[in-house]
Amino acid sequence: MALFSAPPQSLCILRLSAIGDVCNAIAAVQAIRQQWPETQLTWIAGKAEAALLTPLLPDVTVIAFDKKQGFKGMQAVWKALKGQRFDALLHMQSAIRASMLSVGIKAKYKLGFDKARASDLQQWFTNVKVPSPASPHVLDGFMAFTEALGLKPQVPTWTLPLSESDIAWAKGQLSTKPALVVAPAASKAFKNWTAEGYAGVIEHALDKGFNVILAGGPGKIEVELGQAIENRLTRPVTNLIGKTTLLQLLALEQEADLVLAPDSGPAHLANAVNTAVIGLYAHHNPARTGPYNWRHYVVSVYAEAIEAETGKSANEVSWRTRVKDDTAMQRITIDEVISRFDEVIQKEEIGS
C-alpha cells in the first residue's frame, strides 16, 4: 500500500556508495522529481559520490558523508540536518555504516529493503519494508522504493546536465574515427579482466578503425593495469587513466560510441548517458548488477563459474551469490569479447 496519496513535503535519500549503485539510484531520485516536482529532496552520499551528484542534481540538496572520519563524519551529517524532520527516509544501502548513520536522521517513515534484500541488520533500522520486485536488478530494487512511496511505475531514465566545459574537454579527446572507451579496472582487482585480453580486443578495434581511449581512476590498480595493457599493444592509444575527474569521465563516455568495462562504476556511468557498453562479468550475476539498458551485450561467465564452484546452476543459488574464485575473470576469452564487439558495432551501426 502506498505511503502517500499526495506529494510529501520532504524526503531524504540515504545511499552512500558505490559510484555504480549511486548512478543507478539517480534514476529513482529523478523519477520522484518528475512526478513530485515540489517535494524537497535531500541525498546523503559518500564524499566522492557527492562530488558527482552535486552538479548533476542541482535541484537536490546533497550532503557528503566522509567515512574516513568515522563517528565524527556521522555527527557532521547529523549537524547539517539539525532541525529537519522528513516525511520519509529512503534507506537504500544495506550496510551497517549506513544504518548507524540513519539513526540520527529524523523521519516519520524509514523505508528499507524487505527480507529478500536486506542484510547487515538493516531491518532493525527501518519501519517500512519495501517489497522486492520480481527482477533481481539493483536498480529495480531502487525503483520499488518509489512505488512504495506512491509514485506510478515508470521506466528508469537519466537526465544528467554535464557542463559545457566537460563536454568540450571530452570532444577534444576524440577524432573523426568512432571512439571506444576502455575503462579496464574495477576498484577490486579480482573483478578485472586480463591485460592480455584487453590488448587483444583493442588491437581488433584499432584494425576496425576505432580511436581507443583508456580511462579510469587514479588508484594503483587502475594505473598499473592501464600500463600493462599499453605495454602489450603494437600501436599507441590515448591513456587517460588517473587524469580525469568523474565528470570528465562521464562526459567522455557520453561522447564516445562504445564503452568496454568490467563490473564497475564506469559501466553504469555509460549506461546513464545512453552509450552502448560491453560489460565483462564473472563474480556477480549480471542480471543483478549489469549495466541496466545494455545487459544484452554483457559477456558473462558467471553461470559456468558459479557451477564450477558450487556444483549448482545460477538458478539454484541465491541471486546475490558471488563467485569467490579470484581467477574467475580469466574464463572470459578474447574471442568471446571480440565477437560481442563486432555484434555491437553492427547492431548499433557504429563505424563504417
Coordinates of N, CA and C in Angstrom, one line a residue, residues 127-272:
N127 N 11.2 1.0 9.4 CA 9.8 0.7 9.9 C 8.9 0.4 8.7
V128 N 9.4 0.5 7.5 CA 8.6 0.1 6.3 C 9.5 -0.7 5.4
K129 N 9.1 -2.0 5.1 CA 9.9 -2.9 4.3 C 9.3 -2.8 2.9
V130 N 10.2 -2.4 2.0 CA 9.8 -2.3 0.6 C 9.8 -3.7 -0.1
P131 N 8.6 -4.1 -0.7 CA 8.6 -5.4 -1.3 C 9.5 -5.5 -2.5
S132 N 10.3 -6.6 -2.5 CA 11.2 -6.8 -3.6 C 10.5 -7.0 -4.9
P133 N 11.0 -6.4 -6.0 CA 10.4 -6.7 -7.3 C 10.8 -8.1 -7.8
A134 N 10.1 -8.5 -8.9 CA 10.5 -9.8 -9.4 C 11.9 -9.8 -10.0
S135 N 12.3 -8.7 -10.6 CA 13.6 -8.6 -11.1 C 14.7 -8.5 -10.0
P136 N 15.8 -9.2 -10.2 CA 16.8 -9.1 -9.1 C 17.7 -7.8 -9.3
H137 N 17.6 -7.1 -10.4 CA 18.5 -6.0 -10.6 C 18.4 -4.9 -9.5
V138 N 19.6 -4.4 -9.2 CA 19.7 -3.4 -8.1 C 18.8 -2.2 -8.4
L139 N 18.8 -1.7 -9.6 CA 18.0 -0.6 -10.0 C 16.5 -0.8 -9.8
D140 N 16.1 -2.0 -10.2 CA 14.7 -2.3 -10.0 C 14.3 -2.3 -8.5
G141 N 15.3 -2.7 -7.6 CA 15.1 -2.6 -6.2 C 14.9 -1.2 -5.7
F142 N 15.7 -0.3 -6.3 CA 15.6 1.1 -6.0 C 14.3 1.7 -6.5
M143 N 13.8 1.3 -7.7 CA 12.6 1.8 -8.2 C 11.4 1.4 -7.4
A144 N 11.6 0.2 -6.7 CA 10.5 -0.3 -5.8 C 10.2 0.7 -4.7
F145 N 11.3 1.4 -4.3 CA 11.1 2.4 -3.2 C 10.1 3.5 -3.7
T146 N 10.2 3.9 -4.9 CA 9.4 5.0 -5.4 C 7.9 4.5 -5.5
E147 N 7.7 3.3 -5.8 CA 6.3 2.8 -5.9 C 5.7 2.6 -4.5
A148 N 6.6 2.3 -3.5 CA 6.2 2.2 -2.1 C 5.7 3.5 -1.6
L149 N 6.4 4.6 -2.1 CA 6.0 5.9 -1.7 C 4.6 6.3 -2.2
G150 N 4.3 5.8 -3.4 CA 3.1 6.2 -4.0 C 3.2 6.7 -5.5
L151 N 4.4 6.6 -6.0 CA 4.6 7.0 -7.4 C 4.1 6.0 -8.4
K152 N 3.7 6.4 -9.5 CA 3.3 5.5 -10.6 C 4.5 4.8 -11.1
P153 N 4.4 3.5 -11.5 CA 5.6 2.8 -12.0 C 6.0 3.5 -13.3
Q154 N 7.3 3.6 -13.5 CA 7.9 4.2 -14.7 C 9.2 3.5 -15.1
V155 N 9.5 3.6 -16.3 CA 10.8 3.1 -16.8 C 11.9 4.0 -16.4
P156 N 13.0 3.5 -15.8 CA 14.1 4.3 -15.3 C 14.7 5.1 -16.4
T157 N 14.9 6.4 -16.2 CA 15.6 7.3 -17.1 C 16.6 8.2 -16.4
W158 N 17.5 8.8 -17.1 CA 18.5 9.7 -16.5 C 18.6 10.9 -17.3
T159 N 18.7 12.1 -16.6 CA 18.9 13.4 -17.2 C 20.1 14.0 -16.5
L160 N 21.3 14.0 -17.1 CA 22.5 14.4 -16.5 C 23.0 15.7 -17.2
P161 N 22.9 16.8 -16.5 CA 23.3 18.1 -17.2 C 24.8 18.3 -17.0
L162 N 25.6 17.8 -17.9 CA 27.0 18.0 -17.9 C 27.4 19.4 -18.3
S163 N 28.4 19.9 -17.8 CA 28.8 21.3 -18.1 C 29.4 21.4 -19.5
E164 N 29.3 22.6 -20.1 CA 29.8 22.8 -21.4 C 31.4 22.6 -21.4
S165 N 32.0 22.9 -20.3 CA 33.5 22.7 -20.3 C 33.9 21.3 -20.3
D166 N 33.1 20.4 -19.6 CA 33.4 19.0 -19.5 C 33.1 18.3 -20.9
I167 N 32.0 18.8 -21.5 CA 31.7 18.2 -22.8 C 32.7 18.6 -23.9
A168 N 33.2 19.9 -23.8 CA 34.2 20.4 -24.7 C 35.5 19.6 -24.5
W169 N 35.9 19.4 -23.3 CA 37.1 18.6 -23.0 C 37.0 17.2 -23.6
A170 N 35.8 16.6 -23.4 CA 35.6 15.2 -23.9 C 35.8 15.2 -25.4
K171 N 35.1 16.1 -26.1 CA 35.2 16.2 -27.5 C 36.6 16.4 -28.0
G172 N 37.4 17.1 -27.2 CA 38.8 17.3 -27.6 C 39.6 16.1 -27.5
Q173 N 39.2 15.0 -26.9 CA 39.9 13.8 -26.8 C 39.6 12.9 -28.0
L174 N 38.5 13.2 -28.8 CA 38.1 12.4 -29.9 C 38.6 12.8 -31.2
S175 N 38.3 12.0 -32.2 CA 38.7 12.4 -33.6 C 37.6 12.1 -34.5
T176 N 37.8 12.0 -35.8 CA 36.7 11.7 -36.7 C 36.4 10.2 -36.7
K177 N 37.3 9.4 -36.1 CA 37.1 8.0 -36.0 C 36.0 7.7 -34.9
P178 N 35.4 6.5 -35.0 CA 34.5 6.1 -33.9 C 35.3 5.8 -32.6
A179 N 34.8 6.2 -31.5 CA 35.6 6.1 -30.2 C 35.1 5.0 -29.3
L180 N 36.1 4.2 -28.9 CA 35.9 3.1 -27.9 C 36.6 3.6 -26.7
V181 N 35.9 3.7 -25.6 CA 36.5 4.0 -24.3 C 36.6 2.6 -23.5
V182 N 37.8 2.3 -23.2 CA 38.1 1.1 -22.4 C 38.4 1.5 -20.9
A183 N 37.5 1.2 -20.0 CA 37.7 1.5 -18.6 C 38.0 0.2 -17.9
P184 N 39.2 -0.3 -17.9 CA 39.6 -1.7 -17.7 C 39.5 -2.2 -16.2
A185 N 39.5 -1.2 -15.3 CA 39.7 -1.6 -13.9 C 38.5 -1.3 -13.0
A186 N 38.1 -2.3 -12.2 CA 37.2 -2.0 -11.1 C 38.1 -1.7 -9.8
S187 N 37.4 -1.3 -8.8 CA 38.1 -1.0 -7.5 C 38.7 -2.2 -6.9
K188 N 38.2 -3.4 -7.2 CA 38.7 -4.6 -6.6 C 39.3 -5.4 -7.7
A189 N 40.6 -5.8 -7.6 CA 41.4 -6.4 -8.6 C 40.7 -7.7 -9.1
F190 N 40.0 -8.5 -8.3 CA 39.5 -9.7 -8.7 C 38.4 -9.6 -9.8
K191 N 37.8 -8.4 -9.9 CA 36.8 -8.1 -10.9 C 37.4 -7.8 -12.3
N192 N 38.7 -7.6 -12.4 CA 39.3 -7.2 -13.6 C 39.7 -8.3 -14.5
W193 N 39.5 -8.0 -15.8 CA 39.9 -9.0 -16.8 C 41.4 -8.8 -17.0
T194 N 42.0 -9.6 -17.9 CA 43.5 -9.6 -18.0 C 44.0 -8.5 -19.0
A195 N 45.2 -8.1 -18.8 CA 45.8 -7.1 -19.7 C 45.9 -7.7 -21.1
E196 N 46.2 -9.0 -21.2 CA 46.3 -9.6 -22.5 C 45.0 -9.6 -23.2
G197 N 43.9 -9.8 -22.4 CA 42.6 -9.8 -23.0 C 42.2 -8.5 -23.6
Y198 N 42.4 -7.4 -22.8 CA 42.1 -6.1 -23.2 C 42.9 -5.7 -24.4
A199 N 44.2 -6.0 -24.4 CA 45.1 -5.7 -25.5 C 44.6 -6.3 -26.8
G200 N 44.2 -7.6 -26.7 CA 43.7 -8.3 -27.9 C 42.5 -7.6 -28.5
V201 N 41.6 -7.2 -27.6 CA 40.3 -6.6 -28.1 C 40.7 -5.2 -28.7
I202 N 41.6 -4.5 -28.0 CA 42.0 -3.1 -28.5 C 42.6 -3.2 -29.9
E203 N 43.5 -4.2 -30.1 CA 44.1 -4.4 -31.4 C 43.1 -4.6 -32.5
H204 N 42.1 -5.4 -32.1 CA 41.0 -5.6 -33.1 C 40.2 -4.4 -33.3
A205 N 39.9 -3.6 -32.3 CA 39.2 -2.3 -32.5 C 40.1 -1.3 -33.4
L206 N 41.4 -1.3 -33.2 CA 42.2 -0.5 -34.0 C 42.2 -0.9 -35.4
D207 N 42.2 -2.2 -35.7 CA 42.0 -2.7 -37.0 C 40.7 -2.3 -37.7
K208 N 39.7 -2.1 -36.8 CA 38.4 -1.7 -37.3 C 38.3 -0.2 -37.5
G209 N 39.4 0.5 -37.2 CA 39.4 2.0 -37.4 C 38.9 2.8 -36.3
F210 N 39.0 2.2 -35.1 CA 38.5 2.9 -33.9 C 39.6 3.7 -33.3
N211 N 39.2 4.8 -32.7 CA 40.1 5.6 -31.8 C 39.8 5.1 -30.4
V212 N 40.9 4.5 -29.8 CA 40.7 3.8 -28.5 C 41.3 4.7 -27.4
I213 N 40.5 4.9 -26.3 CA 41.0 5.7 -25.1 C 40.8 4.8 -23.9
L214 N 41.9 4.7 -23.1 CA 41.9 4.1 -21.8 C 41.5 5.1 -20.8
A215 N 40.6 4.7 -19.9 CA 40.1 5.7 -18.9 C 39.9 5.0 -17.5
G216 N 39.9 5.8 -16.5 CA 39.7 5.2 -15.2 C 40.3 6.1 -14.1
G217 N 40.2 5.7 -12.8 CA 40.6 6.5 -11.7 C 42.1 6.5 -11.5
P218 N 42.5 7.2 -10.4 CA 44.0 7.3 -10.1 C 44.5 6.2 -9.2
G219 N 43.7 5.2 -8.8 CA 44.2 4.2 -7.9 C 45.3 3.3 -8.6
K220 N 46.1 2.7 -7.7 CA 47.2 1.9 -8.1 C 46.7 0.8 -9.1
I221 N 45.6 0.1 -8.7 CA 45.1 -1.0 -9.6 C 44.8 -0.5 -11.0
E222 N 44.1 0.6 -11.1 CA 43.8 1.2 -12.4 C 45.0 1.6 -13.2
V223 N 45.9 2.3 -12.6 CA 47.1 2.8 -13.3 C 48.0 1.6 -13.8
E224 N 48.2 0.7 -12.9 CA 49.1 -0.4 -13.3 C 48.5 -1.3 -14.4
L225 N 47.2 -1.5 -14.3 CA 46.5 -2.3 -15.4 C 46.6 -1.6 -16.7
G226 N 46.4 -0.3 -16.7 CA 46.5 0.5 -17.9 C 47.9 0.5 -18.5
Q227 N 48.9 0.5 -17.7 CA 50.3 0.4 -18.2 C 50.5 -0.9 -18.7
A228 N 50.0 -2.0 -18.1 CA 50.2 -3.3 -18.6 C 49.6 -3.5 -19.9
I229 N 48.4 -2.9 -20.1 CA 47.7 -3.0 -21.4 C 48.6 -2.3 -22.5
E230 N 49.0 -1.1 -22.2 CA 49.8 -0.4 -23.2 C 51.1 -1.1 -23.6
N231 N 51.7 -1.8 -22.6 CA 52.9 -2.5 -22.9 C 52.7 -3.7 -23.8
R232 N 51.5 -4.1 -24.0 CA 51.2 -5.3 -24.8 C 50.6 -4.8 -26.2
L233 N 50.5 -3.6 -26.4 CA 49.9 -3.1 -27.7 C 51.0 -2.8 -28.7
T234 N 50.7 -3.0 -30.0 CA 51.7 -2.7 -31.0 C 51.5 -1.3 -31.6
R235 N 50.4 -0.6 -31.2 CA 50.2 0.7 -31.6 C 49.7 1.6 -30.4
P236 N 50.0 2.9 -30.5 CA 49.7 3.7 -29.4 C 48.2 4.0 -29.2
V237 N 47.7 4.2 -28.0 CA 46.4 4.6 -27.7 C 46.5 5.8 -26.7
T238 N 45.4 6.5 -26.5 CA 45.3 7.5 -25.5 C 45.1 7.0 -24.2
N239 N 45.9 7.2 -23.2 CA 45.8 6.7 -21.9 C 45.4 7.8 -20.9
L240 N 44.2 7.9 -20.5 CA 43.7 9.0 -19.6 C 43.5 8.4 -18.2
I241 N 43.9 7.2 -17.9 CA 43.7 6.7 -16.6 C 44.4 7.5 -15.5
G242 N 43.6 8.0 -14.5 CA 44.1 8.8 -13.4 C 44.2 10.3 -13.8
K243 N 43.8 10.7 -15.0 CA 44.0 12.0 -15.5 C 42.6 12.8 -15.7
T244 N 41.5 12.2 -15.2 CA 40.2 12.8 -15.4 C 39.5 12.9 -14.1
T245 N 38.5 13.8 -14.0 CA 37.6 13.9 -12.9 C 36.5 12.9 -13.3
L246 N 35.6 12.6 -12.3 CA 34.5 11.7 -12.6 C 33.5 12.4 -13.6
L247 N 33.4 13.7 -13.6 CA 32.5 14.4 -14.5 C 33.1 14.4 -15.9
Q248 N 34.4 14.5 -16.0 CA 35.1 14.4 -17.3 C 34.9 13.0 -17.9
L249 N 35.1 12.0 -17.0 CA 34.9 10.6 -17.5 C 33.5 10.4 -18.0
L250 N 32.5 10.9 -17.3 CA 31.1 10.8 -17.7 C 30.9 11.5 -19.0
A251 N 31.5 12.7 -19.2 CA 31.3 13.4 -20.5 C 32.0 12.6 -21.6
L252 N 33.2 12.0 -21.3 CA 33.9 11.2 -22.3 C 33.1 10.0 -22.8
E253 N 32.5 9.4 -21.8 CA 31.6 8.2 -22.1 C 30.4 8.6 -22.9
Q254 N 29.9 9.8 -22.6 CA 28.7 10.3 -23.3 C 29.0 10.6 -24.8
E255 N 30.2 11.1 -25.0 CA 30.6 11.5 -26.4 C 31.1 10.3 -27.2
A256 N 31.5 9.2 -26.5 CA 32.1 8.0 -27.1 C 31.0 7.2 -27.8
D257 N 31.4 6.3 -28.7 CA 30.4 5.4 -29.4 C 30.2 4.1 -28.6
L258 N 31.2 3.7 -27.8 CA 31.1 2.4 -27.2 C 32.0 2.4 -26.0
V259 N 31.6 1.7 -24.9 CA 32.5 1.5 -23.7 C 32.6 0.1 -23.4
L260 N 33.9 -0.3 -23.0 CA 34.2 -1.7 -22.6 C 34.7 -1.6 -21.1
A261 N 34.0 -2.3 -20.2 CA 34.4 -2.2 -18.8 C 33.9 -3.5 -18.1
P262 N 34.6 -3.8 -17.0 CA 34.1 -4.9 -16.1 C 33.0 -4.4 -15.2
D263 N 32.6 -5.2 -14.2 CA 31.6 -4.8 -13.3 C 32.1 -3.7 -12.4
S264 N 31.8 -2.4 -12.8 CA 32.4 -1.3 -12.2 C 31.6 0.0 -12.4
G265 N 31.9 1.1 -11.8 CA 31.2 2.3 -11.9 C 31.2 2.8 -13.4
P266 N 32.3 2.8 -14.1 CA 32.2 3.3 -15.5 C 31.2 2.6 -16.4
A267 N 30.9 1.3 -16.1 CA 29.9 0.6 -16.9 C 28.5 1.3 -16.7
H268 N 28.2 1.6 -15.4 CA 26.9 2.2 -15.1 C 26.9 3.7 -15.5
L269 N 28.0 4.4 -15.5 CA 28.0 5.7 -15.9 C 27.7 5.8 -17.4
A270 N 28.3 4.8 -18.2 CA 28.0 4.8 -19.6 C 26.5 4.5 -19.9
N271 N 25.9 3.6 -19.1 CA 24.5 3.3 -19.2 C 23.7 4.6 -19.0
A272 N 24.1 5.4 -18.0 CA 23.3 6.6 -17.6 C 23.3 7.6 -18.7

